[in-house]
Coordinates of C-alpha atoms in Angstrom, one line a residue:
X141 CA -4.7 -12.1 -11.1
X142 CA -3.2 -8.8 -9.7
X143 CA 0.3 -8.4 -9.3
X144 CA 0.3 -5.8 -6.0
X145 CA 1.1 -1.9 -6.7
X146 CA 3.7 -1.6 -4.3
X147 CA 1.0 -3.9 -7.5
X148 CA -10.5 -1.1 -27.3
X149 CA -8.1 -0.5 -30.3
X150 CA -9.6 -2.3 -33.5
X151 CA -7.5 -5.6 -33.5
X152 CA -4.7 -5.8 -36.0
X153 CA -3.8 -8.7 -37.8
X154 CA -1.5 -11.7 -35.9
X155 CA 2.0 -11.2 -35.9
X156 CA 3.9 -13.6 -38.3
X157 CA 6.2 -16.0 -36.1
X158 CA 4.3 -16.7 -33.2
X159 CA 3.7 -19.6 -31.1
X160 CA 1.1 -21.9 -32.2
X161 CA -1.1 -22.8 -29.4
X162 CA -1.3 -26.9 -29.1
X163 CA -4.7 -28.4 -29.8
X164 CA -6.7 -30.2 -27.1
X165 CA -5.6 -33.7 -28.4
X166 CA -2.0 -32.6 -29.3
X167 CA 1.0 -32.5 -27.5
X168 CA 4.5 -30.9 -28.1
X169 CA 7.3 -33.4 -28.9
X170 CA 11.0 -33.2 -29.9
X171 CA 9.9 -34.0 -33.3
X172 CA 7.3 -31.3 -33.8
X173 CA 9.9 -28.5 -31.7
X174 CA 11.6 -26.0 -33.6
X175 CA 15.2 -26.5 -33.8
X176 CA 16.8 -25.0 -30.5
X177 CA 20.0 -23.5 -30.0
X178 CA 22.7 -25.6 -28.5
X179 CA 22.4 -24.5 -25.0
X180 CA 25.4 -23.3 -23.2
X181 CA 26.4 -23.6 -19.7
X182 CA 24.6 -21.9 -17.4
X183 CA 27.9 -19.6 -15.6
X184 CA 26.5 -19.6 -11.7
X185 CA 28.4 -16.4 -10.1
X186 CA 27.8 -16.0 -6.0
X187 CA 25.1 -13.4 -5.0
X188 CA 24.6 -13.8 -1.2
X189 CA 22.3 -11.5 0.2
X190 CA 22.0 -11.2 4.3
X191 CA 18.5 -14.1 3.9
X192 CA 20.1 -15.8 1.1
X193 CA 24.3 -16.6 1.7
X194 CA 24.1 -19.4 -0.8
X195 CA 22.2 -17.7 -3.6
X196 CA 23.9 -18.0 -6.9
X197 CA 23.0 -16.1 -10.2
X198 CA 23.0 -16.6 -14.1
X199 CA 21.8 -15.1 -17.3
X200 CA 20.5 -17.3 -20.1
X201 CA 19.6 -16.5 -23.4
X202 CA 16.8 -17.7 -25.2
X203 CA 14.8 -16.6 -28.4
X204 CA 12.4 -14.1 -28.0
X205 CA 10.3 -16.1 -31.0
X206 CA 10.8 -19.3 -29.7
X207 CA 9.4 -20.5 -33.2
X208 CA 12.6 -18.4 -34.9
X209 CA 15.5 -20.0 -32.6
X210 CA 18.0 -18.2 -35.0
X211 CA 16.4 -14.9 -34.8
X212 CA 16.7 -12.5 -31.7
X213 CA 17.3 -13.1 -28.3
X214 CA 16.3 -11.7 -24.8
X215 CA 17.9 -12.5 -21.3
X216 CA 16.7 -14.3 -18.1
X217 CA 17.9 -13.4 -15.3
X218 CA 18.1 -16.5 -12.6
X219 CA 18.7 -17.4 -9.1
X220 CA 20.2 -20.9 -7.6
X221 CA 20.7 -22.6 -4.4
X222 CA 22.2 -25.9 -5.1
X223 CA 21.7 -28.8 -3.5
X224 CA 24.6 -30.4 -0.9
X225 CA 23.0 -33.8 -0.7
X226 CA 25.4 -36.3 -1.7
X227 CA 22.5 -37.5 -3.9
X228 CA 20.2 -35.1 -6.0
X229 CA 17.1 -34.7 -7.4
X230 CA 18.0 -32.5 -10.0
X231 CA 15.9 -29.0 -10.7
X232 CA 13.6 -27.5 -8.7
X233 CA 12.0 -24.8 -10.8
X234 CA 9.8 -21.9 -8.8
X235 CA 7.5 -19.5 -9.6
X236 CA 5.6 -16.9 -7.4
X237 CA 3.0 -15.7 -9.9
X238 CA 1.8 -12.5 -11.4
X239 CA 2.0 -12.6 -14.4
X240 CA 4.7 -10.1 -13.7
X241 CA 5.9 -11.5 -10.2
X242 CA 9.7 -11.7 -10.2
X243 CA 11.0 -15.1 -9.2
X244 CA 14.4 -14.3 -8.6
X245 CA 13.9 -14.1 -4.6
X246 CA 11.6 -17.3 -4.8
X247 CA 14.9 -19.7 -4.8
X248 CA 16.6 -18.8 -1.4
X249 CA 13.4 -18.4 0.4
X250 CA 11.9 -21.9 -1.0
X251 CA 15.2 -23.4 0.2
X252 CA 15.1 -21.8 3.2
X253 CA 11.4 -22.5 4.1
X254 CA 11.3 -26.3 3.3
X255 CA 12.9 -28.7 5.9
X256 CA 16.3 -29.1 5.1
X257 CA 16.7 -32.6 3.9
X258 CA 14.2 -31.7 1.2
X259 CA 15.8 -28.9 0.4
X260 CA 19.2 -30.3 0.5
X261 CA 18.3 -32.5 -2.4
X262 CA 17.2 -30.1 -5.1
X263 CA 18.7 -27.1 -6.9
X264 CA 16.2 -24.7 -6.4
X265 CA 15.9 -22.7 -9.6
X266 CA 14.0 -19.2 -9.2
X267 CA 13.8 -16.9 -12.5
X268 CA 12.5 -13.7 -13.6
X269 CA 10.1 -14.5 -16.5
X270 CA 10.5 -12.4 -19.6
X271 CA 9.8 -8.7 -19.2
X272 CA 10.1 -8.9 -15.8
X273 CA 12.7 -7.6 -12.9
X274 CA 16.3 -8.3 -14.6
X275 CA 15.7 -10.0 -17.3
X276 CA 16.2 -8.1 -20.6
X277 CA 14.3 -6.1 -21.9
X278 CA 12.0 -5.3 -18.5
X279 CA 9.1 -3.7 -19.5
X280 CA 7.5 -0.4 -18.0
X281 CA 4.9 1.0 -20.4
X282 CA 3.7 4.0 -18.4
X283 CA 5.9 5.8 -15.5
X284 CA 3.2 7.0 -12.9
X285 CA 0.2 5.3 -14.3
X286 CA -0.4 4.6 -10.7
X287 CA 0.6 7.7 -8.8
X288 CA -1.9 9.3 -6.6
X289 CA -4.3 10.3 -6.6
X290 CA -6.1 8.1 -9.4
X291 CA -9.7 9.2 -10.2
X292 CA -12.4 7.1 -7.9
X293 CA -12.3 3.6 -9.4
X294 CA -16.5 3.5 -9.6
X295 CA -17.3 6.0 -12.1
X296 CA -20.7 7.9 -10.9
X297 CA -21.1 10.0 -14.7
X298 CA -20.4 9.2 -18.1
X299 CA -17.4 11.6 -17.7
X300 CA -16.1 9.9 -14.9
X301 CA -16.2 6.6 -17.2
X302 CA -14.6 8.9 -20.3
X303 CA -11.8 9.7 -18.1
X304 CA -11.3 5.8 -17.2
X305 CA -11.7 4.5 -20.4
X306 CA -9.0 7.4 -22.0
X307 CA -6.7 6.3 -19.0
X308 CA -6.5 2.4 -20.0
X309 CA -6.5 3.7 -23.9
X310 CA -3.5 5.9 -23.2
X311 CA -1.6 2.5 -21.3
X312 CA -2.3 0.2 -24.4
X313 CA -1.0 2.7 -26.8
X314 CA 2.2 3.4 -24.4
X315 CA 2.8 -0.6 -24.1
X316 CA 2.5 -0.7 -28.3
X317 CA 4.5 2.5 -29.1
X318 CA 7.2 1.3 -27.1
X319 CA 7.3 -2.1 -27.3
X320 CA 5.8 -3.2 -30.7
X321 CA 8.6 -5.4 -31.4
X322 CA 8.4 -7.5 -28.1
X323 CA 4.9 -7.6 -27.5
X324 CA 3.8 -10.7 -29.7
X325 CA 6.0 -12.5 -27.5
X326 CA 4.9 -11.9 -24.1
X327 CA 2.6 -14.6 -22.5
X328 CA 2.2 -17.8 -21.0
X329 CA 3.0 -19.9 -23.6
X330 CA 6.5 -18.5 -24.4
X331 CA 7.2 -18.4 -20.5
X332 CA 6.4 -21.8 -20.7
X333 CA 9.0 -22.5 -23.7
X334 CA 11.6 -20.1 -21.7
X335 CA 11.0 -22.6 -19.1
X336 CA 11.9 -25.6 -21.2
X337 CA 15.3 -23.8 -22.0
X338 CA 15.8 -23.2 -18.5
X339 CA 16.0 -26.8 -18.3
X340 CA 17.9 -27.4 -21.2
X341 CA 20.4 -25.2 -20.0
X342 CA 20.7 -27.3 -16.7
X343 CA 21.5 -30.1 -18.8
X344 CA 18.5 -31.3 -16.9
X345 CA 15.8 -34.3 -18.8
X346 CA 13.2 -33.2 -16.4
X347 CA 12.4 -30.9 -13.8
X348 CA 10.1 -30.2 -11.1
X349 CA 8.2 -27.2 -10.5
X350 CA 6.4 -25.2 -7.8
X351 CA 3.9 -22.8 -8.7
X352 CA 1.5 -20.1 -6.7
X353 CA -1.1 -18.3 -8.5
X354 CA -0.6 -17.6 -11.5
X355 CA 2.4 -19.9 -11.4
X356 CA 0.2 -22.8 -11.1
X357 CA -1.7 -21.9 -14.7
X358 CA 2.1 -21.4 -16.2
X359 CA 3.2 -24.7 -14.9
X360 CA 0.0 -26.4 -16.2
X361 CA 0.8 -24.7 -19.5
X362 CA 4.3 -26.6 -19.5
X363 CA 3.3 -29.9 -18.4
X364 CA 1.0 -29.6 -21.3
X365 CA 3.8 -28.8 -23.7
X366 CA 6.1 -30.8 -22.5
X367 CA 4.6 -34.0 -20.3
X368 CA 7.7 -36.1 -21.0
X369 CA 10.1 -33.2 -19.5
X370 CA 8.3 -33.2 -15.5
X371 CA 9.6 -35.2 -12.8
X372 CA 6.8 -33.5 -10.0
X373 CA 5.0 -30.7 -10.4
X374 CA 2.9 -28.8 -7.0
X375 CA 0.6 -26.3 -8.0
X376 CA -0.5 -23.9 -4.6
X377 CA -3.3 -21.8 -5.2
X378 CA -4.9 -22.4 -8.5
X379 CA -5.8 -20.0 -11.3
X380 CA -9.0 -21.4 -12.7
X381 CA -7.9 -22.6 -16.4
X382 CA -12.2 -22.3 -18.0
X383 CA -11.9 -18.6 -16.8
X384 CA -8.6 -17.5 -18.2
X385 CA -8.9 -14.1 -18.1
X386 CA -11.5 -12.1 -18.2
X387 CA -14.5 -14.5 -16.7
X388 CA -11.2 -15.3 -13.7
X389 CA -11.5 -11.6 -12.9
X390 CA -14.9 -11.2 -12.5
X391 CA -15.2 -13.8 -10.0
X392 CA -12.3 -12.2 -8.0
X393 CA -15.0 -9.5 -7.9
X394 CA -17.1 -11.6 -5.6
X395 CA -14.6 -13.6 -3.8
X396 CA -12.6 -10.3 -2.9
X397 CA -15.9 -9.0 -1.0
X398 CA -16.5 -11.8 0.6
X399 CA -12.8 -12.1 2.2
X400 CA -13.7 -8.6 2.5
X401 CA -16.6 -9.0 4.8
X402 CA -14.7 -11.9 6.7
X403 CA -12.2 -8.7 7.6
X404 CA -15.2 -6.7 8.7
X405 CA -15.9 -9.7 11.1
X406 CA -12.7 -9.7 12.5
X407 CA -12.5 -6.4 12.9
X408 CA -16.0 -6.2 14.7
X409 CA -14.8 -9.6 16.8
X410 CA -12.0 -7.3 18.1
X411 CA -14.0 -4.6 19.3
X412 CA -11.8 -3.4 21.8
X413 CA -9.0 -3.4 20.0
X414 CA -10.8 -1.2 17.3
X415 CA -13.6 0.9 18.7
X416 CA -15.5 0.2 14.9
X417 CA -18.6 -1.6 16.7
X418 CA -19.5 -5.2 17.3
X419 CA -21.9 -5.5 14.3
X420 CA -20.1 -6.6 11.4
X421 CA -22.3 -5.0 9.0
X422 CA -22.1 -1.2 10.8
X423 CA -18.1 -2.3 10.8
X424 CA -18.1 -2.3 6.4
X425 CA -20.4 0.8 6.5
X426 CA -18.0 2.4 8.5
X427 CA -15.4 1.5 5.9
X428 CA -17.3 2.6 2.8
X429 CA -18.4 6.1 4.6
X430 CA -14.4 6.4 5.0
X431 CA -13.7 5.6 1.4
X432 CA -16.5 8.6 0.9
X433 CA -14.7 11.3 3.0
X434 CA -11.7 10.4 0.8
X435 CA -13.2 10.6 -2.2
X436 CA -13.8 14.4 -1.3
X437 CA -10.6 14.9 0.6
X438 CA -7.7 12.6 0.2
X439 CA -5.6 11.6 3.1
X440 CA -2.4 13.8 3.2
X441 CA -3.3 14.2 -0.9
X442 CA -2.7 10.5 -1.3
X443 CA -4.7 8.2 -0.4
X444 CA -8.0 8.3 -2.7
X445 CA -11.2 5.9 -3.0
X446 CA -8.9 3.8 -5.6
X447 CA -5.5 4.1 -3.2
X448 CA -7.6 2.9 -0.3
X449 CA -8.8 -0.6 -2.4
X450 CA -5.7 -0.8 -3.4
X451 CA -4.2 -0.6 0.6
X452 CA -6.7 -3.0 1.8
X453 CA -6.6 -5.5 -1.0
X454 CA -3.7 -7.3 0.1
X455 CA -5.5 -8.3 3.0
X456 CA -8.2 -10.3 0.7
X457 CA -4.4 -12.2 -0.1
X458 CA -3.2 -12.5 3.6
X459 CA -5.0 -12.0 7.0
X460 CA -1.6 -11.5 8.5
X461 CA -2.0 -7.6 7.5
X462 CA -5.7 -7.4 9.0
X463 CA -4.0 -5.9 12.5
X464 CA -1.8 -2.8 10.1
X465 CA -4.9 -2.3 8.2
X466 CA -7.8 -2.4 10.8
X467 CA -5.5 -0.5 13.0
X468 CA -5.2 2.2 10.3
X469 CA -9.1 2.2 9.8
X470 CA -9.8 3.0 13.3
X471 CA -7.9 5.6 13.3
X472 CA -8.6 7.5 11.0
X473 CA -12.2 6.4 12.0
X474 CA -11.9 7.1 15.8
X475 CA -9.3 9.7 16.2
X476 CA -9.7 12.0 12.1
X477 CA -6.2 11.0 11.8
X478 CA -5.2 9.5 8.3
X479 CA -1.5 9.2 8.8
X480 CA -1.6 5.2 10.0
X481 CA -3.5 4.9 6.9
X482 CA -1.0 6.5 4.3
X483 CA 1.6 4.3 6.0
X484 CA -0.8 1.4 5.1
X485 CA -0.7 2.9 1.2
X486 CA 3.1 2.8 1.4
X487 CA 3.4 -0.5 2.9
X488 CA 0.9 -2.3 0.8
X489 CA 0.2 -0.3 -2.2
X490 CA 2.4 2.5 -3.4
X491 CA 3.8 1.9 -6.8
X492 CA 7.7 2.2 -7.5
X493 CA 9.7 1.2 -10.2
X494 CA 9.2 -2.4 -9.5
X495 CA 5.6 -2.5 -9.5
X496 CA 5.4 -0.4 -12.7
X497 CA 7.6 -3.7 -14.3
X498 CA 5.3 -6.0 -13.0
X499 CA 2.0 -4.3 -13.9
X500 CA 3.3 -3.9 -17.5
X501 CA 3.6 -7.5 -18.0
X502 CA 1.0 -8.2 -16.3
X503 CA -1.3 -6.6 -18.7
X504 CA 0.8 -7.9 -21.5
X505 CA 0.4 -11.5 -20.7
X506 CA -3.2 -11.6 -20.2
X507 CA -4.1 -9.2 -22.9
X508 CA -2.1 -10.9 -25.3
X509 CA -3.1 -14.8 -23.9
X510 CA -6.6 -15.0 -24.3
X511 CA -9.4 -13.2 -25.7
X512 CA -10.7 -9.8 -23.9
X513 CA -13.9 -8.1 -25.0
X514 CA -13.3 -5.1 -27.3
X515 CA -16.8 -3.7 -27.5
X516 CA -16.7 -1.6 -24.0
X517 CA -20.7 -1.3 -23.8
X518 CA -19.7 -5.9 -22.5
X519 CA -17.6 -4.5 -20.0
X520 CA -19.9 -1.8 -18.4
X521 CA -22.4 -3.8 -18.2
X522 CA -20.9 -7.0 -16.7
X523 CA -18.8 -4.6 -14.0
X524 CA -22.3 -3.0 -12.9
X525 CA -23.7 -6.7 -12.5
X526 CA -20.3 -7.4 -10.5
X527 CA -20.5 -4.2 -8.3
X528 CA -24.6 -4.4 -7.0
X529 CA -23.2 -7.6 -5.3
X530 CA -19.8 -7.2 -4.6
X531 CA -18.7 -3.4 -4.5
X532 CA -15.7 -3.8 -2.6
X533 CA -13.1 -3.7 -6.0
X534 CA -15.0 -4.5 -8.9
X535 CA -14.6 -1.6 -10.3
X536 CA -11.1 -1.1 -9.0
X537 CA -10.1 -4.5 -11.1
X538 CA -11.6 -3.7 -13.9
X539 CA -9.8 -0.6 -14.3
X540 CA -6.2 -2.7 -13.9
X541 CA -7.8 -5.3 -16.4
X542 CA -9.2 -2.5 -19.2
X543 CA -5.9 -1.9 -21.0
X544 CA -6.9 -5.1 -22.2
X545 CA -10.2 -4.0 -24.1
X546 CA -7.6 -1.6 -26.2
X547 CA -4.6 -3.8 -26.2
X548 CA -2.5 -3.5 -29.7
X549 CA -1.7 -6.9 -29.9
X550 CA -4.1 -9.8 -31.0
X551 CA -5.0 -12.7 -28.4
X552 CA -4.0 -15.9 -28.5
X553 CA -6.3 -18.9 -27.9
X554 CA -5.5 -20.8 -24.4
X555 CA -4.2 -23.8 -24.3
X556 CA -6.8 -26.9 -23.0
X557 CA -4.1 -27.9 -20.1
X558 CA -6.0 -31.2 -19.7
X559 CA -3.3 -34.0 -19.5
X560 CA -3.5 -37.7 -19.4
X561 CA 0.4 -37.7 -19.5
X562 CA 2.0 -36.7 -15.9
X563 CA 3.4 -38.4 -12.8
X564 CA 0.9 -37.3 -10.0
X565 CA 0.7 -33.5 -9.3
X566 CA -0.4 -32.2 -6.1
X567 CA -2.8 -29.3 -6.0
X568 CA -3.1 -27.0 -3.1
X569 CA -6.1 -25.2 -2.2
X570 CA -7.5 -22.7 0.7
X571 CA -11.2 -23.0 0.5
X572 CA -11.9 -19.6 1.1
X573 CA -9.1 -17.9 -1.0
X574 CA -10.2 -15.2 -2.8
X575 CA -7.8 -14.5 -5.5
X576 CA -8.0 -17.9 -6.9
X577 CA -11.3 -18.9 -6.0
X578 CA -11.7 -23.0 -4.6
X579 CA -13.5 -23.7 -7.5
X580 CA -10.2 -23.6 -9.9
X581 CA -8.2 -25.8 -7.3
X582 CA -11.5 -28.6 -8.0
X583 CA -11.1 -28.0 -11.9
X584 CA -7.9 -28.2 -12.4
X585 CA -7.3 -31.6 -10.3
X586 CA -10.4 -32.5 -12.4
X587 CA -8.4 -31.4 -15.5
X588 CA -4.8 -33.6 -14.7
X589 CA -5.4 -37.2 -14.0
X590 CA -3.8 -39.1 -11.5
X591 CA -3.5 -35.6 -9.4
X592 CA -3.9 -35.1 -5.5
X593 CA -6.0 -32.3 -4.2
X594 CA -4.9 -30.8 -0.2
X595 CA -7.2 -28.6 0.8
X596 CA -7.0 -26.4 3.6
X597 CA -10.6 -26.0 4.9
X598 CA -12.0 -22.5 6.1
X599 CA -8.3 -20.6 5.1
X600 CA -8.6 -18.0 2.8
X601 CA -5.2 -16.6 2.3
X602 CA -3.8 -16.9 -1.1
X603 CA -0.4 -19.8 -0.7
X604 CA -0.9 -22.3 1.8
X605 CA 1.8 -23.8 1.5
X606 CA 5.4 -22.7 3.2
X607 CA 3.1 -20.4 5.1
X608 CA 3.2 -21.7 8.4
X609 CA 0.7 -24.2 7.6
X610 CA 2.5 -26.8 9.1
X611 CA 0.1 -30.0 7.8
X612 CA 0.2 -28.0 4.5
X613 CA 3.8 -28.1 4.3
X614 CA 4.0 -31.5 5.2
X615 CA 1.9 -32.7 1.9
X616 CA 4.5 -30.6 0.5
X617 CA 7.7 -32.1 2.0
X618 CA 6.1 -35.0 1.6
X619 CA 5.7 -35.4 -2.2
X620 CA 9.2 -33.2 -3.3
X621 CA 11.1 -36.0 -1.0
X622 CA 9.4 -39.1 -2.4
X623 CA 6.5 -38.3 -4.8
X624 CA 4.0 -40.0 -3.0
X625 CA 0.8 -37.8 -2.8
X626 CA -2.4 -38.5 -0.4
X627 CA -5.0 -40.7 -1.9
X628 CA -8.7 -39.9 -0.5
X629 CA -11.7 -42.4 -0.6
X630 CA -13.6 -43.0 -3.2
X631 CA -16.3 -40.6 -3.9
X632 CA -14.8 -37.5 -2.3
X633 CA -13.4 -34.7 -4.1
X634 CA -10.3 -33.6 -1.6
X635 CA -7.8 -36.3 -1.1
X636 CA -6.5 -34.7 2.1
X637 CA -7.6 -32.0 4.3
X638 CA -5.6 -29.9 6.8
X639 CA -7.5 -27.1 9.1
X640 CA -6.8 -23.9 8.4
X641 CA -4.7 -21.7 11.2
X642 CA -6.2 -19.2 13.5
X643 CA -6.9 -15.9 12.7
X644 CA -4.2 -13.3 13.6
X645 CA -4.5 -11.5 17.1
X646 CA -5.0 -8.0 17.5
X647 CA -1.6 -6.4 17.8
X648 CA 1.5 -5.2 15.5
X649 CA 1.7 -6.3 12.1
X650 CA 4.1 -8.5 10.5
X651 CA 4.4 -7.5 7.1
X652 CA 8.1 -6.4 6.9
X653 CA 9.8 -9.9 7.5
X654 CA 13.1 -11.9 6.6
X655 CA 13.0 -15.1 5.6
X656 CA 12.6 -17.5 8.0
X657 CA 12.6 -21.3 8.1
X658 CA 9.5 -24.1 8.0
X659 CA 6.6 -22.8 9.7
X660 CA 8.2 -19.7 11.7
X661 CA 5.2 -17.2 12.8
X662 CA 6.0 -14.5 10.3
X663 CA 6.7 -16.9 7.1
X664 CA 3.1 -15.7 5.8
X665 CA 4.4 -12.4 5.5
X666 CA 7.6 -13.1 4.2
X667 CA 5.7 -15.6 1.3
X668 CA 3.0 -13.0 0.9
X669 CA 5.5 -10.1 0.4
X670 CA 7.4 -12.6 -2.3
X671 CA 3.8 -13.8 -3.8
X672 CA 3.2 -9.6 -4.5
X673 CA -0.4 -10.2 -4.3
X674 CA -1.0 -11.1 -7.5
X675 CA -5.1 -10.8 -8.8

């Protein structure tokens, strides 16, 4: 998972104080919970923005060892639009993903996007997770880790892979020499617990929860600490919870080639639009010779082999950017002119303050949640395997994920999120999604029982829902109004199945957006900006 850019140390010992992970046949309860601080009222203060009029905001405290209540404290920033039905059905937690996605935003656009009786009837709760955005302390490890231009991602010597290897070193040691105190502390689990006090602090018993991408492996995480404490929970786009993380990264590899290819298709379907060829193979060789010339001379000295995976990533998340990005392509392709292209880079993949934040956590919840290898000959090799198939950003990825084979911090063992103890969850899935492949959508309704699987068949963009899906976002209205969810015959895996929506037309793109409502033609963009393309 790879929040856009836009986003190994010998293993000391385990820091006293932290969270113990719950067995498979355990399960949190008030009597097993560390003794919490009385929670104080949450004081909403009005922050309308021009999308947003009703958004309200709040800080809330909450331990940064949330097995040391008494000890120190970090902030959470949040975001609220209350309900105005006369009737309500209490918290509506959201989360866009990452890690290192910053949900603050996530409230007045969910309110905005789901029909308005629904919406009406929840106080939709959005909230930067710790480290991230405005809570305190953000994190940023590195200032212009990312700045161009990067060495070429695939490393074609030894010295190449020397200068890689130093480069993700150099992040792990920043992350530990400046945050050694917070580190410990930052990952799933005690987002999950933050999550709880969120609640608390609502004066809420339960609340419900929506979740993309990663969001969907952090709200699995919570229902399996705390069953008792949600109402309904819809998980859109789901993080595969046997891979979490490094086995989930190398089967982006594949899937990210293959939505990849389906570009190349397009772009070859729209030949004269594009002038690239009708044969989607010469189309992708046409792209790779291009990453070539840029390799030797970068386009106006930014945009390198590793920039240009970067710029055309996001369209593995949305096809709504294919028409920027193929546009970009042929031009430099057709006409030797790269300035469409560094647009591209700014629009999709230049790194500012923001994405520094959210890369930083990033790294430092999936370093510090599960186990990473630390002998580097495991990741050469297994990247190699990856990039004979499925060149397109293997190597790129594993390059974000290798701070991890260094990271100062020991891992935790994951969670087994397999519960016997919820009221039905829906689960969301695109068949052909590549950041979280189909196969974790199957699992993970496998994994909850009682849960209903929607799958959109043939779309592969990454959060189907409020994303002008409209069949989509009618499971979803559907279940946050009444909690009923779709029950499919016996035997069959999906329990409902919406078709996926055409491909976007040749023609401007429409990734710079406001927020919309329902199923508008640019609320893809708008959720994909939110969603920050998180790998």
């Amino acid at each position: 998972m790879r929040p856009r850019a836009g986003v190994l140390i010998a293993a000391g010992a385990l820091v006293a104080g932290t969270v113990t992970v719950l067995p498979a046949t355990a399960t949190a309860t008030a009597a097993t919970e560390p003794a919490a601080r009385p929670a104080a009222p949450l004081a909403w203060k009005d922050c309308p923005t021009k999308a947003y009029p009703k958004l309200q905001c709040a800080t809330l405290k909450v331990p940064l060892d949330h097995a040391r209540p008494a000890g120190r404290s970090i902030t959470l920033a949040l975001t609220r639009v209350a309900h105005t039905a006369e009737t309500s059905q209490g918290p509506l937690l959201v989360n866009p993903g990452g890690p290192g996605g910053s949900g603050r935003g996530m409230a007045g656009y969910v309110a905005a996007a789901l029909p308005r009786k629904v919406a009406a009837q929840y106080d939709v709760i959005g909230f930067d997770p710790r480290g991230v955005g405005r809570s305190e302390p953000a994190l940023n490890c590195l200032p212009g880790h990312f700045d161009p231009v990067r060495p070429d991602s695939v490393p074609r010597s030894s010295d190449n892979e020397r200068t890689g290897v130093e480069r993700a070193r150099a992040f792990a040691k920043a992350c530990g020499d400046k945050y050694a105190d917070v580190l410990p502390y930052i990952d799933t689990v005690s987002t999950a617990r933050d999550m709880d006090a969120i609640r608390a602090a609502l004066g809420a018993p339960r609340i419900s929860y929506l979740g993309y991408s990663y969001g969907t492996y952090l709200g699995s995480v919570y229902a399996r600490l705390f069953p008792e404490r949600v109402r309904r929970m819809a998980l859109d786009s789901v993080v595969n919870p046997h891979g979490v993380w490094y086995e989930d990264n190398l089967a982006q590899d594949y899937a990210f080639d293959t939505r990849h290819k389906d570009f190349a298709a397009w772009v070859a379907r729209n030949d004269d639009a594009y002038r690239l060829g009708t044969d989607p193979a010469a189309v992708e060789a046409a792209w790779y010779a291009m990453r070539e010339e840029l390799r030797a001379k970068p386009a106006s000295g930014k945009v390198g082999p590793g920039e240009l995976e970067d710029t055309f990533l996001p369209g593995g998340y949305y096809n709504g950017y294919w028409p920027e990005l193929a546009a970009a392509f042929s031009t430099y392709v057709n006409e030797r002119d790269g300035a469409p292209l560094v647009k591209a880079y700014e629009d999709f993949a230049a790194a500012d303050t923001a994405a520094e934040n959210g890369y930083s956590v990033y790294a430092s919840v999936q370093c510090r949640d599960a186990a990473w290898p630390r002998d580097w000959n495991v990741w050469r090799k297994d990247n190699w395997d990856a990039h004979a198939k499925a060149p397109f950003s293997t190597w790129n990825n594993a390059w974000y994920n290798a701070p991890c084979a260094f990271w100062p911090v020991d891992s935790l063992t994951p969670p087994d999120v397999t519960n016997d103890r919820l009221p039905p969850v829906l689960v969301l899935q695109a068949t052909d999604d590549a950041a979280t492949p189909y196969e974790g959508g199957v699992a993970l309704h496998r994994m909850l029982r009682g849960s209903s699987l929607v799958v959109e068949e043939g779309g592969g963009n990454h959060g189907v829902t409020l994303a002008g899906n409209p069949c989509m976002d009618e499971h979803l209205a559907t279940y946050l109004s009444t909690g009923k969810v779709p029950r499919g015959a016996d035997g069959s895996e999906a329990d409902a199945v919406c078709d996926s929506l055409p491909e976007p037309e040749p023609g401007p793109a429409k990734a710079k957006t406001t927020a919309t409502r329902g199923t508008a033609p640019d609320a893809g963009a708008t959720l994909h900006g939110m969603l920050g393309h998180v790998r």
